[in-house]
Amino acid sequence: MSALIEVENLRVRFPGDHGPTDVVRGISFSLGRERLGIVGESGSGKSMTGRALMGLVPAPGRAIADRMVFDGIDLARLDERGFRRLRGARLSMVLQDPKFSLNPVIRIGEQIGEALAFHSRASRRERRRRVLDVLAAVRIDDPERVYRLFPHEVSGGMGQRVMIAMMVVLEPDVMIADEPTSALDVSVRAQVLEIMDDLVRRRGMGLVLISHDLEMVARWCDRVLVMYDGRIVEECAAGRLAEATHPYTKGLLASTPHLDDARELLPVLDRGALGASR
Amino acid sequence: MAQAEIGAEQRASRIPRASAAALLRRGRSLAWIALTLALTLLGLMAVTFVVGRVVPIDPVIAVVGERASQAVYDAARIEMGLDDPVVVQFARYVMDVLRGDLGMSVTTQRPVMEDLARVFPATLEMATLGILIGVTLGVPMGVVAAARQGTLVDQVIRVLGLAGYAIPAFWIGLVGLVVFYASLGWVGGPGRIDFFLDGMVEPVTGLLLVDSLLAGDMESFGSAFSHIVLPATILGFFSLAYISRMTRSFMLEQLGQEYIVTARAKGAPERVVVWRHAFKPIRVQLVTVVGLSYAALLEGSVMIETVFSWPGIGNYLTNALLNADMNAVLGATLLIGVVFIAINKLSDLLYLIIDPRARS
């Protein structure tokens, strides 16, 4: 499989009062036209890995890598202008909670259409038509109506479909979804994931699904990276998570409750044994 | 699974289509604004009424003089209605105010209403020009300062804003007069217009700039403009200091929001991120800030009006106070209160237009 993105020795570094801190500490991985899951607990560096790929590590943080290549472009040495040309058009990102990630005072249709305005010379009419098409593609029944609504007028599930529509309207090569369903009701999660999955497969995109939910990632991804303390501690096919070897992954799997559980207490991670160095 | 959501969508779909219901709702919110307006005005009149009664100035003595006999004093007191129950007096006061009768001014020997109609436009003209300067410069300055937080531009803008707080108005007014009027001769001196043009323009609105334009008298317009430009700029500088500071902090809050990340993830250029995605949501807050600064300017800056011999409401009120001219003081206070309330209600109406969340 030809790789879309290849990352070697990526670090995300924040300056601090006591010298710099690395929240991502030298990870290497590649992404093809596949669905790659990145799992880990809060603070494991999974979100920052996604931001680094987009060139959106918040200041004063910085992403440093030996190599971070996307389709022949070295992202590690790309300037802001170069990133701007890629963002939305070839690399895109779905954020966690549509309540906060959609602009409250701009109509949904215009928010989606913006991406087209930044990256194409499409006329106003053409933009409108494409926005309506993409709204239909994320299975919104009445695109004409939703086009005119403001974000506070739609439900969380629909908001997240709008977000996805915004990020696929230009048919990017790679979509990074950072906890795309954690803010949603359990009842609509599967629906949103299914829509995303369908678009990714049909358009042959690479998907990076960032989550803390092992089971979800195992179900919707081809391959899984497990991150802990800024490092990748496990990499395996999604179907083979049960055969994981790293003690952290095993610990996580062991702490998942089951319906037929006879255990009184779920096991607690023994962090001392994991050798966390912070 | 999707059942609940579809139901919610159908419910939502009725709202924009049912225009009659929307109109009714809007009508109801306008009626609500009108009702609160009336109540606030009544409250304001109650306050001025009470203030007028508790101040240690005897209105009867003000009329009959200190050496009048007790009999004359008592007769005047009854004639002025001061023996009536308080409620009756208040009702009479409210009726008088509603008819536009604010009593006579002791100092000017004219009805207070006439005085106010003369002095308020002078203040209105200067305050309006001042707030225009404050907004057109202050808002962009605050936005730029926030977008370039921590840079030299930000520092310069912050120092300017701080200066607006720290420098006394009379000092900058005097220095301005010395430099731009006395030395350079770029602007007119104190007063609203050159004295040989005074009274040449028929007052229609009371705003000299407008009246001279209406009359087509360009000489008067030029003179009035050269007189107003310096004090209005100084007022503008003070409101600019406040407006740019507030704009900067509103913008910093916005720039930390998630939807800013979304905008960047779409490939938005910095200009669009700042002016569309971050600035648009703060317009509602800015309306409040600008409304408050405008109201403050309309109270009349006594310092500036004194330094520039500006016949505005600040000057009038100060004179009235010094002369214990209660009718004038209460009338001017009432007018300032009404202006304040009007601007507040206007901001409320503007919210309905600007903010989609307030509309629904």
XYZ file of C-alpha atoms in Angstrom:
638
model
C 0.000 0.000 0.000
C 1.437 3.372 -0.963
C 1.595 5.682 2.014
C -0.275 9.006 2.023
C 1.489 10.247 5.117
C 4.795 9.142 6.550
C 5.938 10.408 9.905
C 9.357 9.882 11.404
C 10.300 10.895 14.915
C 7.546 13.470 15.493
C 7.763 15.544 18.635
C 5.352 18.210 19.847
C 7.147 20.523 22.202
C 5.833 23.209 24.558
C 8.151 25.659 26.283
C 7.701 25.883 30.032
C 9.199 27.550 33.078
C 11.389 24.519 33.696
C 12.525 23.955 30.123
C 10.566 22.477 27.232
C 8.098 19.629 27.666
C 7.407 17.129 24.922
C 3.805 15.983 24.838
C 4.526 13.804 21.809
C 7.879 12.169 22.210
C 9.282 10.895 18.957
C 6.673 8.791 17.189
C 6.832 7.270 13.725
C 3.959 5.878 11.718
C 2.493 5.864 8.263
C -1.005 6.216 6.879
C -2.287 4.760 3.635
C -5.772 4.911 2.160
C -7.003 3.171 5.263
C -8.687 3.827 8.547
C -6.089 4.271 11.246
C -7.160 4.502 14.861
C -5.119 6.271 17.510
C -6.187 5.427 21.044
C -4.899 6.517 24.384
C -5.927 8.269 27.558
C -6.176 12.026 28.073
C -2.754 13.598 27.767
C -1.279 10.688 25.838
C -0.512 12.985 22.907
C -3.052 11.599 20.451
C -4.820 14.904 19.767
C -1.546 16.792 19.416
C -0.443 14.218 16.842
C -3.520 15.076 14.801
C -2.970 18.817 15.189
C 0.673 18.417 14.146
C -0.387 16.826 10.859
C -2.601 19.869 10.171
C 0.049 22.381 11.238
C -2.345 23.492 13.960
C -0.364 22.901 17.134
C -1.457 25.830 19.311
C 1.223 28.447 20.048
C 3.644 28.453 21.761
C 3.807 24.713 21.029
C 5.794 23.438 18.077
C 5.888 20.251 16.016
C 9.321 18.928 15.137
C 9.940 15.874 13.006
C 12.781 14.260 11.068
C 10.297 13.693 8.295
C 6.579 14.273 7.968
C 5.679 13.748 4.347
C 2.243 14.056 2.796
C 2.106 13.209 -0.904
C 5.651 14.413 -1.516
C 5.230 17.562 0.579
C 7.371 17.772 3.689
C 4.992 19.062 6.349
C 7.852 19.396 8.828
C 9.270 22.222 6.749
C 6.059 23.694 5.374
C 5.234 27.319 6.161
C 1.813 28.685 7.145
C 0.918 29.599 3.556
C 1.676 26.103 2.395
C -0.411 24.567 5.157
C -3.297 26.894 4.384
C -3.379 25.584 0.847
C -3.633 21.996 2.126
C -6.063 22.499 5.009
C -9.655 21.868 4.090
C -8.689 20.950 0.543
C -6.424 17.937 0.997
C -6.116 17.507 4.753
C -9.109 18.089 6.978
C -10.111 17.704 10.562
C -13.360 16.959 12.378
C -13.420 18.289 15.935
C -15.117 16.911 18.996
C -18.168 18.962 19.859
C -20.294 20.729 17.232
C -21.661 22.990 19.977
C -18.252 24.656 20.130
C -16.683 23.858 16.779
C -19.309 25.562 14.588
C -19.424 29.333 14.479
C -22.623 30.417 16.262
C -23.358 33.477 14.111
C -22.794 32.137 10.589
C -25.411 30.139 8.698
C -24.566 26.478 8.226
C -24.592 26.683 4.443
C -22.201 29.614 4.424
C -19.856 27.887 6.854
C -19.588 24.881 4.580
C -19.374 27.026 1.452
C -16.428 28.929 2.879
C -14.068 26.012 2.323
C -15.004 26.130 -1.367
C -14.464 29.873 -1.483
C -10.971 29.553 -0.011
C -9.821 26.821 -2.346
C -11.719 27.046 -5.602
C -12.936 29.632 -8.043
C -16.444 28.232 -7.954
C -19.182 30.811 -8.437
C -21.689 31.545 -5.710
C -24.308 29.361 -7.414
C -21.872 26.543 -7.932
C -20.791 26.742 -4.302
C -24.383 26.601 -3.141
C -25.094 23.563 -5.277
C -22.054 21.734 -3.961
C -22.926 22.548 -0.361
C -26.447 21.174 -0.865
C -24.932 18.039 -2.434
C -22.580 17.436 0.442
C -25.347 18.018 2.991
C -27.310 15.310 1.214
C -24.204 13.118 1.248
C -24.129 13.226 5.048
C -27.784 12.128 4.927
C -29.453 15.373 5.857
C -33.007 15.043 4.567
C -33.804 18.665 3.862
C -30.537 20.331 2.781
C -32.281 23.509 1.570
C -33.661 24.166 5.038
C -30.531 23.187 6.977
C -28.489 25.448 4.669
C -30.236 28.474 6.154
C -30.113 27.410 9.802
C -27.719 28.593 12.478
C -25.754 25.968 14.446
C -27.819 26.397 17.616
C -30.903 25.364 15.680
C -29.737 21.800 14.982
C -29.188 18.794 17.225
C -25.752 17.506 18.217
C -25.886 14.598 15.793
C -26.872 16.857 12.935
C -24.239 19.388 13.961
C -21.560 16.749 13.698
C -22.832 15.696 10.270
C -22.593 19.346 9.243
C -19.017 19.374 10.523
C -18.218 16.271 8.495
C -19.861 17.805 5.428
C -17.682 20.884 5.883
C -14.576 18.743 5.986
C -15.339 16.490 3.004
C -16.833 19.065 0.634
C -13.527 19.403 -1.221
C -12.862 15.656 -1.163
C -9.607 15.725 0.787
C -7.113 12.848 0.791
C -6.910 12.601 4.548
C -9.436 13.296 7.260
C -8.452 13.472 10.910
C -11.353 12.940 13.273
C -10.524 13.922 16.848
C -12.996 12.275 19.217
C -15.780 12.854 16.684
C -18.491 11.182 18.732
C -17.553 11.709 22.387
C -19.848 14.727 22.704
C -22.814 12.982 21.103
C -25.649 10.956 22.560
C -24.931 7.262 22.445
C -27.938 6.783 20.164
C -26.509 8.877 17.311
C -22.853 7.874 17.614
C -23.098 4.806 15.400
C -25.013 6.798 12.776
C -22.346 9.511 12.596
C -19.538 6.935 12.445
C -21.322 5.036 9.727
C -21.727 8.165 7.609
C -18.085 9.042 8.087
C -16.984 5.508 7.315
C -19.088 5.396 4.181
C -17.640 8.670 2.859
C -14.086 7.635 3.639
C -14.421 4.327 1.814
C -16.351 5.651 -1.130
C -13.976 8.524 -1.737
C -10.853 6.489 -0.957
C -9.690 8.805 1.778
C -7.267 8.062 4.573
C -8.886 8.412 7.989
C -7.191 9.009 11.293
C -9.721 8.296 14.025
C -8.548 9.605 17.372
C -10.410 8.270 20.373
C -10.131 6.964 23.878
C -12.653 4.262 23.086
C -10.856 1.016 22.288
C -13.934 -0.888 21.200
C -15.092 1.854 18.856
C -11.685 2.061 17.209
C -11.454 -1.708 16.952
C -14.798 -1.763 15.175
C -14.357 1.144 12.741
C -10.631 0.998 11.927
C -8.277 -1.251 9.976
C -5.240 -0.599 12.114
C -4.715 0.753 15.593
C -1.923 2.690 17.269
C -1.984 2.771 21.045
C -0.367 5.846 22.563
C 0.785 6.262 26.112
C 2.737 9.143 27.577
C 3.575 10.643 24.197
C 4.772 7.415 22.640
C 3.305 4.698 20.461
C 3.378 1.601 22.625
C 1.454 -0.761 20.400
C 0.602 -1.063 16.736
C -1.615 -3.811 15.430
C -4.451 -4.723 13.107
C -7.760 -3.697 14.613
C -9.036 -7.257 14.671
C -6.049 -8.464 16.605
C -6.230 -6.122 19.570
C -6.969 -9.086 21.785
C -3.469 -10.370 21.028
C -1.826 -7.107 22.132
C 1.460 -7.545 23.925
C 2.146 -4.234 25.634
C 1.169 -4.178 29.318
C -0.696 -0.825 28.910
C -2.905 -2.153 26.107
C -3.519 -5.334 28.028
C -4.384 -3.309 31.092
C -6.865 -1.205 29.113
C -8.480 -4.271 27.592
C -8.689 -5.960 30.976
C -10.427 -2.937 32.471
C -13.291 -3.035 29.955
C -16.441 -4.239 31.649
C -18.511 -7.003 30.009
C -22.168 -7.849 30.323
C -21.420 -11.275 31.763
C -18.735 -9.964 34.090
C -18.384 -11.844 37.331
C -15.653 -9.510 38.640
C -16.367 -7.428 41.719
C -13.788 -4.775 40.832
C -12.235 -3.846 37.512
C -8.432 -3.996 37.576
C -6.546 -0.721 38.006
C -3.607 0.155 35.742
C -0.293 -0.350 37.501
C 1.468 2.778 36.256
C 4.655 2.011 38.133
C 5.153 -1.075 36.015
C 4.565 0.952 32.825
C 7.605 3.044 33.508
C 5.978 6.409 32.919
C 8.781 8.908 33.036
C 6.967 12.067 34.102
C -32.140 5.304 16.988
C -32.738 8.207 14.608
C -36.397 8.463 15.541
C -35.961 11.024 18.283
C -33.754 13.185 16.132
C -36.099 13.217 13.168
C -38.863 14.323 15.493
C -36.717 17.183 16.710
C -35.898 18.215 13.165
C -39.537 18.340 12.201
C -40.319 20.466 15.176
C -37.505 22.827 14.268
C -38.716 23.040 10.690
C -41.972 24.703 11.658
C -40.311 27.702 13.180
C -38.995 29.539 10.099
C -42.085 28.712 8.076
C -44.732 29.762 10.566
C -44.207 33.451 9.944
C -47.393 34.505 11.745
C -46.163 32.982 14.984
C -42.774 34.586 14.489
C -44.359 37.978 13.918
C -46.471 37.558 17.017
C -43.402 36.682 19.025
C -41.478 39.651 17.702
C -44.463 41.914 18.384
C -44.625 40.575 21.901
C -40.938 41.242 22.524
C -41.354 44.792 21.188
C -44.338 45.303 23.493
C -42.231 44.016 26.348
C -39.490 46.511 25.528
C -42.081 49.323 25.439
C -43.529 48.295 28.799
C -40.167 48.116 30.553
C -39.309 51.450 28.952
C -42.413 53.085 30.450
C -41.747 51.590 33.881
C -38.107 52.668 33.848
C -39.109 56.223 32.915
C -41.617 56.324 35.759
C -38.911 55.100 38.121
C -36.567 57.771 36.841
C -39.155 60.484 37.450
C -39.721 59.152 40.960
C -36.006 59.474 41.640
C -35.722 63.042 40.354
C -38.902 63.950 42.244
C -37.579 62.585 45.529
C -34.173 64.173 44.986
C -35.925 67.505 44.395
C -37.684 67.198 47.740
C -34.824 66.034 49.933
C -32.186 68.543 48.878
C -31.789 71.266 51.498
C -32.922 74.019 49.140
C -36.289 75.551 49.909
C -38.112 76.164 46.609
C -40.403 78.716 48.272
C -37.487 80.870 49.413
C -36.045 80.585 45.927
C -39.219 82.284 44.693
C -40.130 84.763 47.414
C -36.645 85.584 48.596
C -35.123 85.231 52.065
C -36.616 88.390 53.551
C -40.290 87.693 52.761
C -42.696 87.704 55.698
C -44.140 84.464 57.054
C -47.556 85.281 55.569
C -46.130 85.776 52.078
C -44.072 82.636 52.492
C -47.113 80.553 53.510
C -49.231 81.921 50.682
C -46.552 81.115 48.136
C -46.140 77.656 49.601
C -49.835 76.880 49.176
C -49.896 78.397 45.719
C -46.980 76.202 44.661
C -48.928 73.148 45.797
C -46.356 72.128 48.374
C -49.091 71.576 50.993
C -50.720 68.845 48.951
C -50.096 65.157 49.718
C -46.899 63.766 48.219
C -48.783 61.474 45.832
C -50.696 64.400 44.387
C -47.492 66.366 44.011
C -45.823 63.466 42.234
C -48.791 62.995 39.906
C -48.709 66.706 39.104
C -44.957 66.470 38.472
C -45.405 63.498 36.101
C -48.184 65.302 34.204
C -46.051 68.430 33.902
C -43.079 66.447 32.622
C -45.241 64.618 30.102
C -46.533 67.975 28.829
C -42.917 69.103 28.488
C -43.079 71.530 31.385
C -39.947 71.294 33.507
C -40.487 74.594 35.291
C -38.609 77.876 35.050
C -34.905 78.202 35.494
C -34.005 80.732 38.167
C -30.665 81.599 36.553
C -31.704 82.025 32.918
C -35.304 83.190 33.627
C -36.499 80.897 30.847
C -38.373 77.579 30.827
C -35.916 74.729 31.500
C -37.296 72.906 28.480
C -36.210 75.761 26.199
C -32.777 75.842 27.777
C -32.331 72.121 27.285
C -33.460 72.349 23.667
C -30.630 74.833 23.184
C -27.796 73.177 25.142
C -28.448 69.497 24.486
C -27.911 69.659 20.697
C -24.479 71.215 21.335
C -23.521 68.216 23.467
C -25.224 65.768 21.108
C -23.254 67.080 18.161
C -19.908 66.805 19.919
C -20.650 63.423 21.524
C -21.815 61.924 18.232
C -18.710 63.033 16.408
C -16.637 61.815 19.353
C -18.190 58.344 19.420
C -17.810 58.036 15.646
C -14.095 58.697 16.021
C -13.897 56.351 19.000
C -15.596 53.486 17.143
C -13.938 53.813 13.753
C -10.486 53.884 15.332
C -11.012 51.984 18.580
C -12.623 48.833 17.194
C -10.004 48.127 14.503
C -7.247 48.933 16.985
C -8.622 46.441 19.488
C -9.016 43.769 16.812
C -5.482 44.246 15.509
C -4.049 44.280 19.032
C -5.746 40.960 19.797
C -4.754 39.369 16.496
C -1.138 40.328 17.150
C -1.129 39.792 20.875
C 2.225 40.447 22.494
C 3.796 42.152 19.473
C 4.995 45.743 19.265
C 1.698 46.797 17.614
C -0.201 45.398 20.573
C 2.050 47.227 23.031
C 1.679 50.559 21.234
C -2.108 50.246 21.154
C -2.192 49.346 24.827
C -0.056 52.330 25.782
C -2.361 54.612 23.771
C -5.357 53.139 25.564
C -3.710 53.581 28.937
C -2.952 57.204 28.068
C -6.650 57.703 27.389
C -7.361 56.635 30.951
C -4.513 58.441 32.630
C -4.350 61.868 30.959
C -6.752 64.417 32.476
C -9.237 65.869 30.005
C -8.614 69.507 30.876
C -4.865 69.122 30.392
C -5.091 67.534 26.966
C -7.786 70.090 26.062
C -5.570 73.038 26.993
C -2.502 71.584 25.295
C -4.600 70.868 22.218
C -5.788 74.475 22.138
C -2.261 75.835 22.594
C -0.804 73.666 19.836
C -3.528 73.352 17.192
C -5.338 76.658 17.711
C -2.851 79.186 19.117
C 0.364 77.976 17.456
C -0.603 76.180 14.291
C -3.981 77.795 13.661
C -5.331 74.565 12.203
C -8.562 74.580 14.196
C -11.026 77.088 15.591
C -10.789 78.224 19.192
C -13.282 77.938 22.036
C -17.019 78.169 21.371
C -19.145 76.461 18.725
C -18.521 78.891 15.882
C -16.578 82.085 15.100
C -18.314 84.948 16.919
C -19.050 87.004 13.781
C -20.991 84.024 12.366
C -22.847 83.361 15.601
C -26.614 83.354 15.141
C -26.381 83.522 11.328
C -27.801 80.050 10.875
C -31.460 79.449 11.565
C -31.647 76.671 14.200
C -33.671 73.732 12.889
C -32.148 70.738 14.623
C -29.893 72.735 16.904
C -26.922 70.825 15.458
C -24.812 73.532 13.866
C -23.159 71.231 11.321
C -26.545 69.987 10.135
C -28.298 73.352 10.229
C -25.574 75.134 8.263
C -25.670 72.397 5.620
C -29.460 72.660 5.448
C -29.114 76.396 4.949
C -26.370 75.825 2.377
C -24.137 78.158 4.356
C -20.700 76.655 3.746
C -18.846 79.394 5.598
C -20.750 78.652 8.802
C -20.285 74.940 8.263
C -16.548 75.318 7.882
C -16.312 77.478 10.972
C -18.472 75.147 13.065
C -16.442 72.189 11.881
C -13.137 73.807 12.747
C -14.482 74.537 16.223
C -15.856 71.082 16.923
C -13.052 68.988 15.503
C -10.618 69.369 18.410
C -12.965 68.771 21.365
C -14.689 65.934 19.499
C -11.344 64.297 18.749
C -10.379 64.511 22.396
C -13.690 62.952 23.445
C -13.149 60.352 20.718
C -9.726 59.593 22.129
C -11.186 58.886 25.559
C -13.876 56.566 24.230
C -11.326 54.982 21.902
C -9.249 54.049 24.929
C -12.169 52.176 26.476
C -13.530 50.702 23.248
C -10.178 49.384 22.007
C -9.437 47.805 25.369
C -12.774 46.027 25.504
C -12.570 44.984 21.846
C -9.146 43.505 22.472
C -10.292 41.392 25.406
C -13.478 40.224 23.609
C -11.381 39.232 20.597
C -8.833 37.336 22.684
C -11.662 35.317 24.176
C -13.050 34.560 20.708
C -9.682 33.602 19.233
C -9.434 30.840 21.829
C -12.707 29.225 20.736
C -12.952 25.873 18.992
C -14.611 27.309 15.912
C -11.489 29.313 15.250
C -9.638 26.003 14.955
C -12.396 24.824 12.608
C -11.979 27.911 10.444
C -8.233 27.329 10.246
C -8.782 23.632 9.490
C -10.826 24.745 6.476
C -7.855 26.726 5.258
C -9.222 30.154 6.154
C -6.716 32.981 5.662
C -5.847 34.878 8.838
C -7.866 37.907 7.707
C -11.036 35.789 7.460
C -10.325 34.039 10.768
C -10.002 37.359 12.556
C -12.641 39.548 10.902
C -15.298 36.987 10.143
C -15.024 34.114 12.568
C -13.815 35.992 15.628
C -15.186 39.501 15.047
C -18.737 38.650 14.020
C -19.636 36.975 17.321
C -18.422 39.934 19.408
C -20.584 42.542 17.678
C -23.314 42.121 20.281
C -20.917 42.798 23.139
C -19.509 45.768 21.233
C -22.965 47.292 20.856
C -23.218 47.360 24.646
C -19.796 48.896 25.083
C -20.330 51.535 22.401
C -23.804 52.320 23.746
C -22.420 52.876 27.226
C -19.583 55.095 26.023
C -21.977 57.119 23.867
C -24.310 57.575 26.822
C -21.375 58.696 28.936
C -20.397 61.281 26.308
C -23.985 62.523 26.090
C -24.001 63.331 29.794
C -21.681 66.075 28.698
C -18.045 66.229 29.630
C -17.873 69.172 32.037
C -14.095 69.369 31.700
C -14.081 69.547 27.922
C -17.091 71.840 27.760
C -15.463 74.208 30.224
C -12.085 74.273 28.507
C -13.688 74.825 25.096
C -16.458 77.197 26.347
C -18.893 74.744 24.834
C -22.497 75.671 25.653
C -23.512 72.064 26.287
C -25.497 70.224 28.920
C -22.476 69.574 31.122
C -21.829 73.285 31.423
C -25.506 74.048 31.943
C -25.872 71.454 34.676
C -22.764 72.649 36.508
C -23.958 76.255 36.415
C -27.401 75.258 37.613
C -25.886 73.300 40.490
C -23.674 76.172 41.556
C -26.704 78.498 41.557
C -28.983 76.060 43.385
C -31.289 76.208 40.346
C -33.240 73.047 41.182
C -35.640 73.045 38.238
C -32.729 73.197 35.842
C -30.773 70.510 37.708
C -33.717 68.119 37.839
C -34.675 68.811 34.234
C -31.174 68.164 32.967
C -30.872 65.058 35.141
C -34.153 63.753 33.786
C -33.028 64.373 30.212
C -29.730 62.559 30.777
C -31.626 59.676 32.326
C -33.989 59.492 29.365
C -31.053 59.509 26.938
C -29.383 56.733 28.905
C -32.509 54.590 28.867
C -33.122 55.272 25.189
C -29.617 54.149 24.253
C -29.970 51.012 26.355
C -33.247 50.098 24.688
C -31.728 50.820 21.305
C -28.934 48.345 22.089
C -31.561 45.763 23.043
C -33.239 46.245 19.676
C -29.897 45.975 17.902
C -29.223 42.627 19.605
C -32.380 41.256 18.031
C -31.073 42.258 14.617
C -27.456 41.166 15.039
C -27.554 37.983 17.082
C -29.287 34.957 15.570
C -29.407 33.336 19.007
C -31.382 36.237 20.458
C -33.830 36.121 17.552
C -34.973 32.544 17.995
